[in-house]
mmCIF file with all atom_site columns, C-alpha atoms in Angstrom:
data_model
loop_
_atom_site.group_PDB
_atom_site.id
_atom_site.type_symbol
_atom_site.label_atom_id
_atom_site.label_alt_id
_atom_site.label_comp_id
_atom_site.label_asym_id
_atom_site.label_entity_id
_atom_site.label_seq_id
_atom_site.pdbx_PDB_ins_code
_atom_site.Cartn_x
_atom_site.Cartn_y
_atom_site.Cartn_z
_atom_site.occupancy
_atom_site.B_iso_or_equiv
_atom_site.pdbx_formal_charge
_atom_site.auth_seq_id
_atom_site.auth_comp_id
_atom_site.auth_asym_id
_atom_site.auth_atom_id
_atom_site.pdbx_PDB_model_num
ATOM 1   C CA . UNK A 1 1   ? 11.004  5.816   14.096  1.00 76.00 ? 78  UNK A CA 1
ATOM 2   C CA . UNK A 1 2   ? 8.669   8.615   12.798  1.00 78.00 ? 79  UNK A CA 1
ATOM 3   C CA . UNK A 1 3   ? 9.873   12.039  12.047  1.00 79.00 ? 80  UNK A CA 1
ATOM 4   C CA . UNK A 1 4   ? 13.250  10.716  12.437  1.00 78.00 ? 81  UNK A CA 1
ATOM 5   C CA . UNK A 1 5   ? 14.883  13.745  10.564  1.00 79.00 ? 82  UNK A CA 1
ATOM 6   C CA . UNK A 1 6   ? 14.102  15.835  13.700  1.00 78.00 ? 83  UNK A CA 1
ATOM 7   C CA . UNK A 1 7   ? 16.562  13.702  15.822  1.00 76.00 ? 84  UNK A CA 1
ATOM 8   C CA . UNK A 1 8   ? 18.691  11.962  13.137  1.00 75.00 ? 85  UNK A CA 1
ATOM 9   C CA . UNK A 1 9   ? 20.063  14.530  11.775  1.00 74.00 ? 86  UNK A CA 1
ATOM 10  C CA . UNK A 1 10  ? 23.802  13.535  11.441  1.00 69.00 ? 87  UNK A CA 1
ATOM 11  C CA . UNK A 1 11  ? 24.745  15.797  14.627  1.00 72.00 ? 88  UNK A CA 1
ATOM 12  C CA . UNK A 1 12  ? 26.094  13.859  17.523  1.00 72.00 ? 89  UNK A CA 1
ATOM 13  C CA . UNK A 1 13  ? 23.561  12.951  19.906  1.00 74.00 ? 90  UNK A CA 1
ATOM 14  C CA . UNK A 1 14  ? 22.388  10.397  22.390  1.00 78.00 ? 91  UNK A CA 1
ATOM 15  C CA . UNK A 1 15  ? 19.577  9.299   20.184  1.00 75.00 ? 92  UNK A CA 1
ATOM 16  C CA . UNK A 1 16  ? 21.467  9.322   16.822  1.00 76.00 ? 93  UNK A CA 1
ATOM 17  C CA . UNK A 1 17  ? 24.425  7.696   18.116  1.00 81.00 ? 94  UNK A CA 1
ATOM 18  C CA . UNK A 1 18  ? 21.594  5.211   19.832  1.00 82.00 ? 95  UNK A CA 1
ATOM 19  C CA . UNK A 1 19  ? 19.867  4.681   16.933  1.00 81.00 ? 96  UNK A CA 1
ATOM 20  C CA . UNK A 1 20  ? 22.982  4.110   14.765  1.00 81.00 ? 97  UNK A CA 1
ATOM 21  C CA . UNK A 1 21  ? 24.181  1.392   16.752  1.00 84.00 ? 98  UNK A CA 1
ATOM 22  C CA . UNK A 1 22  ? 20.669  -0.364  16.519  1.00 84.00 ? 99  UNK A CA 1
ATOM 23  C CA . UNK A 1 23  ? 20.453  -0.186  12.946  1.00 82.00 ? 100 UNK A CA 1
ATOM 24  C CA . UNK A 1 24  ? 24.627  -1.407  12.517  1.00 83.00 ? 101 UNK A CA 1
ATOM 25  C CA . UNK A 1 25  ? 23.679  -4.322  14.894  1.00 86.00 ? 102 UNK A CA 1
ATOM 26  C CA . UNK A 1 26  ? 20.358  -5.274  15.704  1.00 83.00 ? 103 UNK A CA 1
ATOM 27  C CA . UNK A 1 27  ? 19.941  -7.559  13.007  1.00 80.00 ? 104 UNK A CA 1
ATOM 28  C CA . UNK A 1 28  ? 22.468  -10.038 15.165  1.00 84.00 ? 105 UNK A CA 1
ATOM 29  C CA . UNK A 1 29  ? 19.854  -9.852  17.666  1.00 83.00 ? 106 UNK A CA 1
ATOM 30  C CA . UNK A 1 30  ? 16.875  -9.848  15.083  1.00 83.00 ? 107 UNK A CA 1
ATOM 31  C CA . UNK A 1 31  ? 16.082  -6.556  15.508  1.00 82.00 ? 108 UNK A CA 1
ATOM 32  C CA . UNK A 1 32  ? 15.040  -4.497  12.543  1.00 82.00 ? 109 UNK A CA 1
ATOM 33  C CA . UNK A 1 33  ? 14.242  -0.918  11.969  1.00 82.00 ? 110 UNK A CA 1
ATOM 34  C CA . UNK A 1 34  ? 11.720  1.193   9.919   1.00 84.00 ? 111 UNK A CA 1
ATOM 35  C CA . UNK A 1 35  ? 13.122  4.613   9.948   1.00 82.00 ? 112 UNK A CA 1
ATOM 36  C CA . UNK A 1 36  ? 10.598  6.860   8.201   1.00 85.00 ? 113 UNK A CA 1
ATOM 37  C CA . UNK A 1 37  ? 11.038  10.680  7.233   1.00 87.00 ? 114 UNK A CA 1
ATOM 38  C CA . UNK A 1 38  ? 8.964   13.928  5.272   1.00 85.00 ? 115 UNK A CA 1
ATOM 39  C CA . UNK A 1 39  ? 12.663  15.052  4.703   1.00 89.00 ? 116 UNK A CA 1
ATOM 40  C CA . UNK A 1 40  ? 15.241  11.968  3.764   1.00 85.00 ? 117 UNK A CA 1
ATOM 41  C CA . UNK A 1 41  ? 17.969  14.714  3.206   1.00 85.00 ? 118 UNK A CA 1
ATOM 42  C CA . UNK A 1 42  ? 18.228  15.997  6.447   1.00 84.00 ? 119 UNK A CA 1
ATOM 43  C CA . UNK A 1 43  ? 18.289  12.172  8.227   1.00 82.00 ? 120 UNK A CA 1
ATOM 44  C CA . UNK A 1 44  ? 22.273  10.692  9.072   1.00 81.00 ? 121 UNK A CA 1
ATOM 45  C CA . UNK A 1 45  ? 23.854  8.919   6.285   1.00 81.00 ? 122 UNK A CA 1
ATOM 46  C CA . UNK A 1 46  ? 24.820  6.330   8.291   1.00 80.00 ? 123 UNK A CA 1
ATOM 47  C CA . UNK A 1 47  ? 21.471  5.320   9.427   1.00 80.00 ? 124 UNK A CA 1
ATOM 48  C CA . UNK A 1 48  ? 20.577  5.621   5.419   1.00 81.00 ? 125 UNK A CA 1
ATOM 49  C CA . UNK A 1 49  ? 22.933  3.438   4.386   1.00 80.00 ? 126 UNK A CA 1
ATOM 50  C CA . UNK A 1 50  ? 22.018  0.949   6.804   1.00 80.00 ? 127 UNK A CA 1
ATOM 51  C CA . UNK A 1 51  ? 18.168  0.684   5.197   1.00 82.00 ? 128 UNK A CA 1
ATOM 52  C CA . UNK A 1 52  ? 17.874  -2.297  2.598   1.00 82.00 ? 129 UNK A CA 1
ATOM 53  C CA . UNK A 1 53  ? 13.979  -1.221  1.517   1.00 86.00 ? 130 UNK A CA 1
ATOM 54  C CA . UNK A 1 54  ? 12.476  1.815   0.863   1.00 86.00 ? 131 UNK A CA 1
ATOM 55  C CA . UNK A 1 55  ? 8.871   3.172   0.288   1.00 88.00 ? 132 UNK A CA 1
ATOM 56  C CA . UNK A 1 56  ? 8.938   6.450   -1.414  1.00 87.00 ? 133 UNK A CA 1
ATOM 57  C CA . UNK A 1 57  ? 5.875   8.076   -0.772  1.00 87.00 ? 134 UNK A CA 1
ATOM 58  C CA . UNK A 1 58  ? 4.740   11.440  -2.886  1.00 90.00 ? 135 UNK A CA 1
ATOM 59  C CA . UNK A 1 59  ? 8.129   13.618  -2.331  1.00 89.00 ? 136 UNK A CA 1
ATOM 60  C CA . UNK A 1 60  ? 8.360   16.986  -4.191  1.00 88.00 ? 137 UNK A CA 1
ATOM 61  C CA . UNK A 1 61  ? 11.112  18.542  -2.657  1.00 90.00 ? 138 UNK A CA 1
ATOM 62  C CA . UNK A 1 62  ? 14.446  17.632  -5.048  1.00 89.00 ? 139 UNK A CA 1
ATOM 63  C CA . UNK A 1 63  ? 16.736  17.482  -2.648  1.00 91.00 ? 140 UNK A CA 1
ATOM 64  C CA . UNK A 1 64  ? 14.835  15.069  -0.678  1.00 88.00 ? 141 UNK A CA 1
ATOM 65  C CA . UNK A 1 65  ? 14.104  13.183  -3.870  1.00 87.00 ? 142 UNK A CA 1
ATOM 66  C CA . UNK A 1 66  ? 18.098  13.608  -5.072  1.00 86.00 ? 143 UNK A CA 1
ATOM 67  C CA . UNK A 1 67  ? 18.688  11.364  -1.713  1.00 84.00 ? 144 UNK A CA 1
ATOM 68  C CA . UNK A 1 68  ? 16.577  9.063   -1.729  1.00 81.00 ? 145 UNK A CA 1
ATOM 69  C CA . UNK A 1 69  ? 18.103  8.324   -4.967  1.00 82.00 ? 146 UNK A CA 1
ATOM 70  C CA . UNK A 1 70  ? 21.441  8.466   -4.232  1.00 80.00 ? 147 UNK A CA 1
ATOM 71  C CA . UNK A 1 71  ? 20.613  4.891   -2.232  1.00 74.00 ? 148 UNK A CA 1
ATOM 72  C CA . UNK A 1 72  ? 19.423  3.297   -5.378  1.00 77.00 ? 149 UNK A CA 1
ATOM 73  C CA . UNK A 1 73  ? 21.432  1.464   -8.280  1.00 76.00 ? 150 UNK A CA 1
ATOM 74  C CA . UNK A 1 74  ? 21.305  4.032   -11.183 1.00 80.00 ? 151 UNK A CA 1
ATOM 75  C CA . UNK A 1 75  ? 19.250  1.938   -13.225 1.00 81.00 ? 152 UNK A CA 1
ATOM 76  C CA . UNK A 1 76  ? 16.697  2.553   -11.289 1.00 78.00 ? 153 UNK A CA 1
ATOM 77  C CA . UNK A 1 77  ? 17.066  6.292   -10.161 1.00 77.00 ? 154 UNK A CA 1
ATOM 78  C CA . UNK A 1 78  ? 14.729  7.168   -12.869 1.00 82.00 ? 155 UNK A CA 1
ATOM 79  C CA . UNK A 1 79  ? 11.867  5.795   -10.606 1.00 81.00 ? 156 UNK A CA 1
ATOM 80  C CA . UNK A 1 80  ? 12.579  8.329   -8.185  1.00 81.00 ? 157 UNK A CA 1
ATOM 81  C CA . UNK A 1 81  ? 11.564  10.810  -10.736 1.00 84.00 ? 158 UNK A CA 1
ATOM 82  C CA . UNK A 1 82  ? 7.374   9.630   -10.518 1.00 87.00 ? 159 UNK A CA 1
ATOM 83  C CA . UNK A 1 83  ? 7.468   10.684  -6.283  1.00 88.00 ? 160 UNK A CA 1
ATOM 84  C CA . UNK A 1 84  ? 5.886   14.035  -6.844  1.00 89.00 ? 161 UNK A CA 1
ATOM 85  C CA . UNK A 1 85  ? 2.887   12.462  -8.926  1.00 90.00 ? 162 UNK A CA 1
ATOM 86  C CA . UNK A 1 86  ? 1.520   10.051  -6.544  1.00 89.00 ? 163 UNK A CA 1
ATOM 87  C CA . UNK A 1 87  ? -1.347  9.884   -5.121  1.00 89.00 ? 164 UNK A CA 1
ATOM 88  C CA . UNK A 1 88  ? -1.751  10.171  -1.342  1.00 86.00 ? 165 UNK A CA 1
ATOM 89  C CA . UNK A 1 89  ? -1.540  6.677   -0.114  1.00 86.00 ? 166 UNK A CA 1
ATOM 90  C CA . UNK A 1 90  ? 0.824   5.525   -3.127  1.00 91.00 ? 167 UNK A CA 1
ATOM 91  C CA . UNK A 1 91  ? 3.940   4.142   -2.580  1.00 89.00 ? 168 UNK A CA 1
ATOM 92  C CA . UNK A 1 92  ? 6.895   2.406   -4.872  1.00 88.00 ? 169 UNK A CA 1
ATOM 93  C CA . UNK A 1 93  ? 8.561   0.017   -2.907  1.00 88.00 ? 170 UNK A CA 1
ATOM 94  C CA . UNK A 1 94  ? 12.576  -0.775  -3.614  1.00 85.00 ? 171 UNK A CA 1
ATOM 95  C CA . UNK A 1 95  ? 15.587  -2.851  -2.096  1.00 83.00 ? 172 UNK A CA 1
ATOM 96  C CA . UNK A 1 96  ? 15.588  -6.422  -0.314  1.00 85.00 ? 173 UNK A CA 1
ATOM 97  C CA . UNK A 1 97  ? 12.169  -6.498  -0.040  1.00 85.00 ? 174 UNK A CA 1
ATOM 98  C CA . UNK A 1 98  ? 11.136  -5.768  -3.555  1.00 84.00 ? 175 UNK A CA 1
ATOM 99  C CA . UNK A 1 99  ? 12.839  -8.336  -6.557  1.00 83.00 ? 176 UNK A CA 1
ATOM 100 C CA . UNK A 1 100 ? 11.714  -5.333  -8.884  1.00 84.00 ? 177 UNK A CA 1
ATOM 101 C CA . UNK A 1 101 ? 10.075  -2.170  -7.871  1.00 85.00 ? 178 UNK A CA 1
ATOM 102 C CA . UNK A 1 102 ? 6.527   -1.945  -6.682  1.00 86.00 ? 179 UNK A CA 1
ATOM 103 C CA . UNK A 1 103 ? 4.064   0.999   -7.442  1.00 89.00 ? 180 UNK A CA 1
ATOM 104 C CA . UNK A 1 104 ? 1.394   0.125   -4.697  1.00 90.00 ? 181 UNK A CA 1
ATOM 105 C CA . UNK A 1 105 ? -1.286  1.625   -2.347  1.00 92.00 ? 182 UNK A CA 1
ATOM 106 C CA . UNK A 1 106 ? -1.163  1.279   1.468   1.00 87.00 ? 183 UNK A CA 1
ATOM 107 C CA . UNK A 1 107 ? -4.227  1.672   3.082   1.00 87.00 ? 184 UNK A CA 1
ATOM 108 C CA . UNK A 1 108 ? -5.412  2.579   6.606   1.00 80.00 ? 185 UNK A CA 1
ATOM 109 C CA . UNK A 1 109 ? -6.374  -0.169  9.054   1.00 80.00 ? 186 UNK A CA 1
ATOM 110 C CA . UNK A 1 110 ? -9.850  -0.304  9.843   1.00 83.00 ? 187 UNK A CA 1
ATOM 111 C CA . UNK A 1 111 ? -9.216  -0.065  14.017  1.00 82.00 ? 188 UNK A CA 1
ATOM 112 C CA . UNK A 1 112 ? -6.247  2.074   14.950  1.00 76.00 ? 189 UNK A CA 1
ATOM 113 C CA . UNK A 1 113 ? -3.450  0.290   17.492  1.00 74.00 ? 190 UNK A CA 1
ATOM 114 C CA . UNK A 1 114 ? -4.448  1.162   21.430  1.00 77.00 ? 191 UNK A CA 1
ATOM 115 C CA . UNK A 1 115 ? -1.038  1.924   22.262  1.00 72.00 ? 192 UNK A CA 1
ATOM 116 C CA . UNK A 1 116 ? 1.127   4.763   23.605  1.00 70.00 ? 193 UNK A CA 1
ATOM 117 C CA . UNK A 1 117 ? 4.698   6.131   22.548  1.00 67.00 ? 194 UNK A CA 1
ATOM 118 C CA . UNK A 1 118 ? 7.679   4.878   24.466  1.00 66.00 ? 195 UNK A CA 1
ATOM 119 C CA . UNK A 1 119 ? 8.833   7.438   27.204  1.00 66.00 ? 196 UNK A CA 1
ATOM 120 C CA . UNK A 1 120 ? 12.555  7.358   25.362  1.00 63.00 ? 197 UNK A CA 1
ATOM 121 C CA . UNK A 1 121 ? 12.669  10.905  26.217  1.00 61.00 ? 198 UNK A CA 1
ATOM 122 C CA . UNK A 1 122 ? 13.929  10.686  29.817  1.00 63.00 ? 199 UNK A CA 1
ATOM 123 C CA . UNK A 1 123 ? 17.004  7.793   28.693  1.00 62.00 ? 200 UNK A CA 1
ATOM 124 C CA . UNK A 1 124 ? 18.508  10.463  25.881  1.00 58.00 ? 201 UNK A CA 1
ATOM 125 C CA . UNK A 1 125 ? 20.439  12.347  28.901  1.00 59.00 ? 202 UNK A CA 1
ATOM 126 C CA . UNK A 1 126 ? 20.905  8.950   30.176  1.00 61.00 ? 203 UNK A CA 1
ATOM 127 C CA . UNK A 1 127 ? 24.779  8.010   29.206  1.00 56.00 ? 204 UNK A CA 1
ATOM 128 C CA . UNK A 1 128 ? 25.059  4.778   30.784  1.00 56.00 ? 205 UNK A CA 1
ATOM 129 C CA . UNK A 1 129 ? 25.583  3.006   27.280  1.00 55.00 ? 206 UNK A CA 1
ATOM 130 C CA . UNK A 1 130 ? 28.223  0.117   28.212  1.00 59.00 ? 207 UNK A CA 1
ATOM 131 C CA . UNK A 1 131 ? 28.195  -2.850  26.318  1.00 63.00 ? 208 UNK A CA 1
ATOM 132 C CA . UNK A 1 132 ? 26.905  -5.418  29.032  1.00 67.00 ? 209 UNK A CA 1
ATOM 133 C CA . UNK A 1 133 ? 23.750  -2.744  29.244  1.00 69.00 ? 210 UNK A CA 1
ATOM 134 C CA . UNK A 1 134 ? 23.498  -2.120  25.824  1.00 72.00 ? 211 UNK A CA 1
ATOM 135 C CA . UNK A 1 135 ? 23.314  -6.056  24.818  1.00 76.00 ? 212 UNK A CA 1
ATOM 136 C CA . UNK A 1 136 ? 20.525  -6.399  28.395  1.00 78.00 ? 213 UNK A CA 1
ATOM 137 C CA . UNK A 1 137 ? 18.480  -3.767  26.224  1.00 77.00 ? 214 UNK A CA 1
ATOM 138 C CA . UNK A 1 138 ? 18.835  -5.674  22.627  1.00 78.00 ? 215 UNK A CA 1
ATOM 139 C CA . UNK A 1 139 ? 17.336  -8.894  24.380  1.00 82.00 ? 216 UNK A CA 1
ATOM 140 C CA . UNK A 1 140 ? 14.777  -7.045  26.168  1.00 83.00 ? 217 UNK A CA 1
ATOM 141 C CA . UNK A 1 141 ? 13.571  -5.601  22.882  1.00 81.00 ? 218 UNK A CA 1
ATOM 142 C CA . UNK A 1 142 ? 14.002  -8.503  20.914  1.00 80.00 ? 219 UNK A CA 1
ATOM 143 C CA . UNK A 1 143 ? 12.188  -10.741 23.529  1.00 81.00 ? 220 UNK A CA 1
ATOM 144 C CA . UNK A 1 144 ? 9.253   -8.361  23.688  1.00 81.00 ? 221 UNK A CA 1
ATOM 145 C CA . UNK A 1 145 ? 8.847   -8.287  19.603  1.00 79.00 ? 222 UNK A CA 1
ATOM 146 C CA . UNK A 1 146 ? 9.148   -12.030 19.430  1.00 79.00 ? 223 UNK A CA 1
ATOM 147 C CA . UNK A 1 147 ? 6.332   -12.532 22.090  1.00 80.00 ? 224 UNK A CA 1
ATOM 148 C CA . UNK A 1 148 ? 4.094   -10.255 20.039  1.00 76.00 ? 225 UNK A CA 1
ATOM 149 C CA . UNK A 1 149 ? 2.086   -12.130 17.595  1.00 66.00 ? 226 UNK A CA 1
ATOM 150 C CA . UNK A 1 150 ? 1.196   -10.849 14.277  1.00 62.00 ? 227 UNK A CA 1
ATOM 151 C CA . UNK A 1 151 ? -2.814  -9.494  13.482  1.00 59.00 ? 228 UNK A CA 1
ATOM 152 C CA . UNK A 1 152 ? -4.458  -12.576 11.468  1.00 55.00 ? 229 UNK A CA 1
ATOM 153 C CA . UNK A 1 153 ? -6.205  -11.125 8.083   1.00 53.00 ? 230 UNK A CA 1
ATOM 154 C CA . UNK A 1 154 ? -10.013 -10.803 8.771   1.00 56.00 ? 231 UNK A CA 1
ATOM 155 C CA . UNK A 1 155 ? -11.246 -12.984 5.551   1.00 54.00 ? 232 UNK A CA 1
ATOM 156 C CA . UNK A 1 156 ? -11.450 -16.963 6.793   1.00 53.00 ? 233 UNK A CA 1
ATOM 157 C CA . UNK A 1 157 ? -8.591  -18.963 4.969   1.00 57.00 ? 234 UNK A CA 1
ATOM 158 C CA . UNK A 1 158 ? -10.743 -20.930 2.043   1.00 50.00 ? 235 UNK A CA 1
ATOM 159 C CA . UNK A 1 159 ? -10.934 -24.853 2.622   1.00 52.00 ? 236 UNK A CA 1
ATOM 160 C CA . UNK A 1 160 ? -11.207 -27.307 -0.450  1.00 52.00 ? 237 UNK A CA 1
ATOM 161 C CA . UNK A 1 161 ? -13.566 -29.853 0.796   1.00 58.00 ? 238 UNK A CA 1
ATOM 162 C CA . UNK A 1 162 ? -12.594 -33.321 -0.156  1.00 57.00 ? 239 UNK A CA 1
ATOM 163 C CA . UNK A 1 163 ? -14.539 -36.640 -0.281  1.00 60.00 ? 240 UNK A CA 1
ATOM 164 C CA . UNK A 1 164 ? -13.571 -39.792 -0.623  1.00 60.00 ? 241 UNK A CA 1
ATOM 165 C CA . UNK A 1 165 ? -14.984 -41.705 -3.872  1.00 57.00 ? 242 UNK A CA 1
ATOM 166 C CA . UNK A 1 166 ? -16.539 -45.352 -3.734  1.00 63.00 ? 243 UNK A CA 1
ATOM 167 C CA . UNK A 1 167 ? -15.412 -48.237 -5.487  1.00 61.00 ? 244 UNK A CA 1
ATOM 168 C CA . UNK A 1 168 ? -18.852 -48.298 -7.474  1.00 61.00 ? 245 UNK A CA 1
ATOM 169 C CA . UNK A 1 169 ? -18.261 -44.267 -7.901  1.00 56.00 ? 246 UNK A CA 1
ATOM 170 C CA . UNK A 1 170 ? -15.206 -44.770 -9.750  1.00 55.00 ? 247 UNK A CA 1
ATOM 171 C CA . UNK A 1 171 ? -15.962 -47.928 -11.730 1.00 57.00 ? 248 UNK A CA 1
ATOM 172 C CA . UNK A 1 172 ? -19.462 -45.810 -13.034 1.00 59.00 ? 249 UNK A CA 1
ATOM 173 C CA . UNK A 1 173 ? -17.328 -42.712 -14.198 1.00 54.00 ? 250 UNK A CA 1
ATOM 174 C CA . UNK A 1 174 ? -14.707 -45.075 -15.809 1.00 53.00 ? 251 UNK A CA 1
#
């Protein structure tokens, strides 16, 4: 959920209380979430707490910075600390994910997806939220993720070749 400070803001509202609920319970349904913010300290701390890895791109502000690491063990708070120096593209990578942290470089895909944003818009006035409709939407979205299938990497897996020896092979080399 990009810019997610703009509508996760810790105010009540259709989409934070939405989005709260998927992040609480989703993963019941295998649903995860990649919540991703310019501004960390302005996004709920519910939804926060609920994130298990983060990738700190290059963040100067310190408040922003004195969140994000507010969400990590203090032994490695300190890390938080190299955000303003990084290049553009560089990322450390903590939590779940990461055994230790990771100082690494995301790059841009070579073809950019051919898809649109969901119209989510229109369903935020929407307050039909019971639980029988709420669970129909979880196994819609879960359904629809599952069916997707993941890009394959562009460089052909490498193959050993194997032959079989002969007898008179084997006796020869001893």
């Amino acid at each position: 959920m990009e810019e997610a400070h703009r509508y996760l803001h810790g105010e009540s509202s259709n989409a934070s209380e939405m989005v709260q609920q998927i992040v609480k319970e989703g993963r019941k349904y295998g649903i995860g979430a990649m919540i991703v913010s310019q501004r960390p300290s302005e996004v709920d701390e519910t939804v926060l707490s609920q994130c298990g890895t983060f990738f700190g791109l290059r963040l100067s502000n310190s408040t922003d910075r004195g969140k994000v690491k507010g969400t990590l063990p203090d032994s490695l708070a300190g890390l938080m600390d190299m955000l303003p120096v990084l290049r553009t593209g560089e990322a450390i990578i903590t939590g779940e994910a990461a055994t230790l942290p990771i100082r690494c470089r995301i790059l841009l895909p070579e073809k950019l997806p051919n898809s649109r944003d969901p119209k989510v818009a229109e369903q935020w006035g929407n307050k039909r939220r019971s639980q029988d409709f709420m669970e129909d939407i979880y196994e819609q979205i879960a359904a629809s993720w599952r069916a997707q299938s993941p890009t394959r990497p562009k460089n052909p897996e490498l193959s050993i070749e194997r032959n079989v020896a002969e007898d008179s092979e084997l006796k020869a080399n001893g």
